[in-house]
Structure formats: structure tokens, C-alpha cells
Short mmCIF file of C-alpha atoms in Angstrom, two decimals:
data_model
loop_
_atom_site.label_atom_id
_atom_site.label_comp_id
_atom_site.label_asym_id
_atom_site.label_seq_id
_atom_site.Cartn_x
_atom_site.Cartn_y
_atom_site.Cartn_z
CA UNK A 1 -178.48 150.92 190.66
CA UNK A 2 -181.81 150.31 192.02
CA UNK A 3 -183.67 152.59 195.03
CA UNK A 4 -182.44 151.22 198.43
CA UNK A 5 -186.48 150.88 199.14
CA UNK A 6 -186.83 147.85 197.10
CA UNK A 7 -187.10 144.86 199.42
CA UNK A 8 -185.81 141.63 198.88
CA UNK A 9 -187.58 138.70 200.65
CA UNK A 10 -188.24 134.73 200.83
CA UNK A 11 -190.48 133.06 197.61
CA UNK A 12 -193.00 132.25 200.23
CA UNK A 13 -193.45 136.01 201.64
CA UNK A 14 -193.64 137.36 198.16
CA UNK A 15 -196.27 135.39 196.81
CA UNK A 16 -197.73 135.26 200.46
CA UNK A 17 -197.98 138.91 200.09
CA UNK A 18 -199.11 139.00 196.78
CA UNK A 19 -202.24 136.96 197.42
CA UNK A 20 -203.51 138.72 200.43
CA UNK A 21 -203.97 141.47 198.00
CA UNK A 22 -205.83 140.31 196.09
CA UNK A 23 -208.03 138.72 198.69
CA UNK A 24 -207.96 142.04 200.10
CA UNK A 25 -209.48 143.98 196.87
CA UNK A 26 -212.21 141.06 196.56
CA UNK A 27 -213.82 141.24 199.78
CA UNK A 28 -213.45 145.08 199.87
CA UNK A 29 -210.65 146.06 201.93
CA UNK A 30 -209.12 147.63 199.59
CA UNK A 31 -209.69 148.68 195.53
CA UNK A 32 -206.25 148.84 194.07
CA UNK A 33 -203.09 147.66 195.77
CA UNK A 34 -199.56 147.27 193.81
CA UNK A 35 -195.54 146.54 195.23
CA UNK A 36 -192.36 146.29 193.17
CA UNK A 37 -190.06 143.62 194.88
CA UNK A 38 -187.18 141.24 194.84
CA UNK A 39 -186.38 137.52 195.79
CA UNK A 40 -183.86 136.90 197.98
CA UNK A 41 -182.64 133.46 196.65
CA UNK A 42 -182.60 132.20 193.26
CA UNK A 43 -185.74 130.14 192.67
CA UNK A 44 -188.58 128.98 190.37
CA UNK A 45 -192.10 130.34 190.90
CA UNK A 46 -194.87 127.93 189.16
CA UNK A 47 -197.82 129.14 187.48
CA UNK A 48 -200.79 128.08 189.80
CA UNK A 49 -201.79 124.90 188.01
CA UNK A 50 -198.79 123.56 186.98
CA UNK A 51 -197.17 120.10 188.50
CA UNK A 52 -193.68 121.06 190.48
CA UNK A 53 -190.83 119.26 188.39
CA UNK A 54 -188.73 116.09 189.60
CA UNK A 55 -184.71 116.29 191.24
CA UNK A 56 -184.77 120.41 190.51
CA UNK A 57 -182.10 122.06 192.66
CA UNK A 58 -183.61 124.95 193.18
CA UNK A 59 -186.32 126.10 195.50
CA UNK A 60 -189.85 126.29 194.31
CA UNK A 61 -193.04 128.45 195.28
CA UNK A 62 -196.39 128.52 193.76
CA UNK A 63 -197.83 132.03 191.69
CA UNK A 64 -201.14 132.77 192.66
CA UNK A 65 -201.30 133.50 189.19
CA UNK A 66 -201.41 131.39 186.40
CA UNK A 67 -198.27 131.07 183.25
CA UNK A 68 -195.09 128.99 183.07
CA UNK A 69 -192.41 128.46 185.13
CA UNK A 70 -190.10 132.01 185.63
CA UNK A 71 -186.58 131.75 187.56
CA UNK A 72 -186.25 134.71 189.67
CA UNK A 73 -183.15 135.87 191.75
CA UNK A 74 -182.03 138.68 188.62
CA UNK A 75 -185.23 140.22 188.13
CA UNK A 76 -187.47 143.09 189.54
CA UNK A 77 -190.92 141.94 190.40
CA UNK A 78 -193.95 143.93 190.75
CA UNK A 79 -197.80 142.96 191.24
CA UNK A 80 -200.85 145.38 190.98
CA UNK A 81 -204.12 144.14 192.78
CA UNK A 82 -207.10 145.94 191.42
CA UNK A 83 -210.91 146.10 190.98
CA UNK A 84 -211.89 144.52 187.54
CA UNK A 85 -214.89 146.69 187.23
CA UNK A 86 -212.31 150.11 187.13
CA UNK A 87 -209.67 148.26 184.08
CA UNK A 88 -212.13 147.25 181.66
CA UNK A 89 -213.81 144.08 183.65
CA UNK A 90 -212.63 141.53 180.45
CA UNK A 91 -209.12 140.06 181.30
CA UNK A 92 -207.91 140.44 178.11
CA UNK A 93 -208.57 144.37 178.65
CA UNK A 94 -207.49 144.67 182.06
CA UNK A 95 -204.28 142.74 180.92
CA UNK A 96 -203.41 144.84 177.93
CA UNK A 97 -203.83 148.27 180.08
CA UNK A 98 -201.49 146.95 182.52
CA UNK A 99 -199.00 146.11 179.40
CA UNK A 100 -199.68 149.26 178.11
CA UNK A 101 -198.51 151.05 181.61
CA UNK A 102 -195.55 149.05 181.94
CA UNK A 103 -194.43 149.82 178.10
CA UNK A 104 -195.00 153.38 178.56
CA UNK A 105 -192.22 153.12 181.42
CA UNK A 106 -190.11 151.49 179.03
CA UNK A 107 -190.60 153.83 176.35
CA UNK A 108 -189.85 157.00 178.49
CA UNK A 109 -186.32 155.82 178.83
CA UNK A 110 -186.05 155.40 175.22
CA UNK A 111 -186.44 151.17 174.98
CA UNK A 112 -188.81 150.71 171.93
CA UNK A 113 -191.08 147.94 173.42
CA UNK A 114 -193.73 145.72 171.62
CA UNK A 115 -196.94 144.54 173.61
CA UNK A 116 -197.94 141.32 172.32
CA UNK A 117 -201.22 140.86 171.40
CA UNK A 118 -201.79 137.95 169.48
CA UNK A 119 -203.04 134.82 170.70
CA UNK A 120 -201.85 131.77 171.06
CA UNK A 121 -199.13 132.11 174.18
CA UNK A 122 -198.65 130.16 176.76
CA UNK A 123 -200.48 126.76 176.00
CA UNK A 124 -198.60 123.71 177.85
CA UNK A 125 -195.00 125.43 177.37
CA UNK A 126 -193.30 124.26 181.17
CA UNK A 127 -191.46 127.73 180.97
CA UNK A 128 -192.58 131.16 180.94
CA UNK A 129 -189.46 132.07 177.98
CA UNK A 130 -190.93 129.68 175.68
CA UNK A 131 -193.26 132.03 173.97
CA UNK A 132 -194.69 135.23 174.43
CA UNK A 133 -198.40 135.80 175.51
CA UNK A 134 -200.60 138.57 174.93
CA UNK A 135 -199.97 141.25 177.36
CA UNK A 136 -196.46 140.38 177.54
CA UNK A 137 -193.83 142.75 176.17
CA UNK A 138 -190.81 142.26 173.76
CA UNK A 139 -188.05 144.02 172.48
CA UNK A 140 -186.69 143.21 169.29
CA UNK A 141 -188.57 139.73 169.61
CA UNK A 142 -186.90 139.21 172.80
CA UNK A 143 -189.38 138.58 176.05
CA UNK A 144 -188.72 141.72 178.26
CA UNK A 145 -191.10 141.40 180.84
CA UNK A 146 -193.24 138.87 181.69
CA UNK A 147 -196.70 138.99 182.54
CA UNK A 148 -199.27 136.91 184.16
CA UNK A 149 -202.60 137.23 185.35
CA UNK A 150 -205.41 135.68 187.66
CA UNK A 151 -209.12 137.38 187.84
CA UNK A 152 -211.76 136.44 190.73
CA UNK A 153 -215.37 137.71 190.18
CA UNK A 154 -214.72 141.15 191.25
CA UNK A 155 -210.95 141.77 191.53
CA UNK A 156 -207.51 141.03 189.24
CA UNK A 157 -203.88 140.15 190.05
CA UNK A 158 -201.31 141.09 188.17
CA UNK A 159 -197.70 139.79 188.64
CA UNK A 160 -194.96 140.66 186.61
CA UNK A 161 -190.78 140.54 186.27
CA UNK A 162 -187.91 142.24 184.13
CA UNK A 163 -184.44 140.38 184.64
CA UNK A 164 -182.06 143.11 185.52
CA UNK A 165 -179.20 141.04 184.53
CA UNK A 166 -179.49 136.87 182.73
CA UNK A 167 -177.00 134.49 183.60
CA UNK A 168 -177.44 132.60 180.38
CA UNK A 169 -175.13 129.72 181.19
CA UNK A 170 -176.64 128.95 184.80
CA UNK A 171 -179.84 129.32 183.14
CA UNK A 172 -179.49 126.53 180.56
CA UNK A 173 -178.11 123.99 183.18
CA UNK A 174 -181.39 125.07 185.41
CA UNK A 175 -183.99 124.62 182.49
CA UNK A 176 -182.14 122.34 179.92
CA UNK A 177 -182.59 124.97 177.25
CA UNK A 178 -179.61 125.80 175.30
CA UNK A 179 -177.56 128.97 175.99
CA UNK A 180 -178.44 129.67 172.02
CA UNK A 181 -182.26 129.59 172.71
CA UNK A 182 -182.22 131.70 175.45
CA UNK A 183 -180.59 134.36 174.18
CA UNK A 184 -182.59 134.63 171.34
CA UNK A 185 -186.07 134.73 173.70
CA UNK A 186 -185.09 136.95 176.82
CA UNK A 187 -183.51 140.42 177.17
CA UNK A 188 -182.66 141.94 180.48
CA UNK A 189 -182.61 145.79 181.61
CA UNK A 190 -179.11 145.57 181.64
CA UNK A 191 -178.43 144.55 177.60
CA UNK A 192 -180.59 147.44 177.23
CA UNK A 193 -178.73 149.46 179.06
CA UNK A 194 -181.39 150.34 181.67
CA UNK A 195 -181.78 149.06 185.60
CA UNK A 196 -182.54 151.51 188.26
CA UNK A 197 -183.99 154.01 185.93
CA UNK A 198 -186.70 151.32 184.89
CA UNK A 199 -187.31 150.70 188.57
CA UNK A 200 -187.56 154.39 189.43
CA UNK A 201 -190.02 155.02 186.08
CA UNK A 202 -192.57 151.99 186.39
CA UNK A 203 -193.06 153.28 190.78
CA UNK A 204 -193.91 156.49 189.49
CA UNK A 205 -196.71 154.88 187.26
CA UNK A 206 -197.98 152.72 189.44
CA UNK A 207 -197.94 155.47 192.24
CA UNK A 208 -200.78 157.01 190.17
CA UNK A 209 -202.91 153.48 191.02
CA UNK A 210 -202.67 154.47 195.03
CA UNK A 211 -202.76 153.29 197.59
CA UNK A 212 -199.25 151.10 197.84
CA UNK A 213 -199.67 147.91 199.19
CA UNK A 214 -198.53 148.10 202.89
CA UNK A 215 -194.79 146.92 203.67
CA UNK A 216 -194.64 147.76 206.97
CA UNK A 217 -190.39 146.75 207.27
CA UNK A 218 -189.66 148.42 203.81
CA UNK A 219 -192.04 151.67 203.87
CA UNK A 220 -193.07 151.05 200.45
#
């Protein structure tokens, strides 16, 4: 069961949210802001450059963030806004710290995790599950959490989501992707037999990055 305090809310207000951070770290404001959310809907969030798709029936926001297209409405999302100067400056380095945070959380519930760090991810795949990208974690060669990344010249954003649960059928008739290929590229918390916990491990991490991001309605 997940903590009451994690707030569900519209596409638009998460990624709203999300991008005010980091404006906020870049001009200042702030030097490390992070939330762990949910979506209120089921929907598809783009990767910043990528051309919204023809007759879709579900809703669709833009990432501030770059990647493939990730269906949300069954996952946890969180985002850490940071300085790039205090992770290593390189995206490659602050990405694979963040990974490396996120596993640990994973790892201290028992779920042996991989960080990927070979090249060669996401290159022109439309959806996130087609292949994993540095940074990004597996488990058993299943994509467990999905990562994705956007750097200005002096702060980072990182977004990222873990399906609680994966409706694999709805899923293929969403994306076209057989039920078959799915299975064999995503895990969710709950085939792993893990949920809240997760939730209640990766807040306690990311509390060490303080402050929260204000949510004035949830009191995150």
C-alpha cells in the first residue's frame, strides 16, 4: 500500500511542476529540489522532442525531459532537480549517481537490480520499453524503472517511474506491441513483490537531497 502523502494529479500539473524546478535550481532559487508523485488518469508523457502520435486515445503531455514515450496511470513517479556542479557536472555522471540511489532503494528490500550502463539506448525507439538506456535499471533483463534526463548549463532534471502494477493486455492495444514483448521488457513492483515499501525506501533517500520540492495541498 503506498503512504496516503503521495499525490495524484493532472499530466499537465505534474510536468508543470516538474519544470518550475528546474527553472527554479537554474536561476538560483533553489539547489536541489525532488517529489515522488502519481497521475491521476492514464496517459502518455512524450519525451521533449518527440512528434505526438496520430488517432491515440489517450491523453498526452510533454516531459521536460528527453526519452520515449512512457504510459503512466500504474506507476510511481519521482523527479530530483539539482545543481550539476554538486553530481559530477557530466550527465552521464550525474545520471548514473541518481541510478545508483534509486538501486540502492531497491536493493535494501532485497530486489537484485542492474544499472545499465552501456550505450546505445534510446536512439529513435517511439517507446521508452523498447530498450534500456544507461542509467536505467533492470531486473532480470526486465526495465524496472525508467529514467530520463535533461541538463541546462548549471542545473539537471531528473524524472523517473516504477509501474506498481502492468496491465499487459491494455498495454499492447495502447502501443501495438504484443502482450509477449512486453512482458519480456518491463517488470512492475508488484511481480516483485514490492509497492509501498519501495515508495517508503526511495523518500527516505531522496530526503537526504533536502529541501522537498514544495506541495503546498499534499505537504510533501
Amino acid at each position: 500500500m503506498l503512504p496516503s502523502t503521495v499525490e495524484k494529479l493532472p499530466p499537465e500539473e505534474n510536468m508543470r511542476r516538474d519544470e518550475e524546478a528546474l527553472l527554479s535550481v537554474e536561476s538560483g532559487q533553489n539547489s536541489c529540489l525532488w517529489r515522488i508523485y502519481r497521475w491521476d488518469r492514464l496517459c502518455l508523457s512524450l519525451g521533449r522532442h518527440q512528434v505526438p502520435p496520430r488517432n491515440l486515445s489517450l491523453p498526452v503531455v510533454k516531459r521536460p525531459t528527453g526519452g520515449g514515450a512512457l504510459l503512466h496511470g500504474w506507476d510511481v513517479s519521482f523527479s530530483v532537480a539539482a545543481l550539476r556542479e554538486s553530481w559530477g557536472a557530466k550527465p552521464r555522471r550525474i545520471y548514473l549517481r541518481i541510478a545508483l540511489l534509486i538501486a540502492e532503494s531497491f536493493r535494501d528490500l532485497g530486489i537484485d537490480v542492474s544499472v545499465v550502463r552501456s550505450s546505445g539506448g534510446y536512439r529513435g525507439a517511439f517507446f521508452c520499453f523498447s530498450t534500456p538506456s544507461p542509467g536505467e535499471l533492470t531486473w532480470r533483463g526486465r526495465k524496472i524503472a525508467a529514467v530520463a534526463m535533461r541538463t541546462l548549463r548549471r542545473a539537471f532534471l531528473i524524472q523517473g517511474s516504477v509501474y506498481l502494477h502492468f496491465d499487459y493486455a491494455l498495454a499492447s492495444q495502447l502501443t501495438g506491441a504484443s502482450e509477449e514483448v512486453l512482458r519480456e521488457r518491463i517488470v512492475s513492483l508488484e511481480e516483485v513483490s514490492a509497492g509501498g515499501e519501495f515508495v517508503s525506501v526511495l523518500r527516505k533517500k531522496l530526503s537526504r537531497l533536502t529541501p522537498v520540492c514544495p506541495d503546498r495541498r499534499a505537504g510533501l
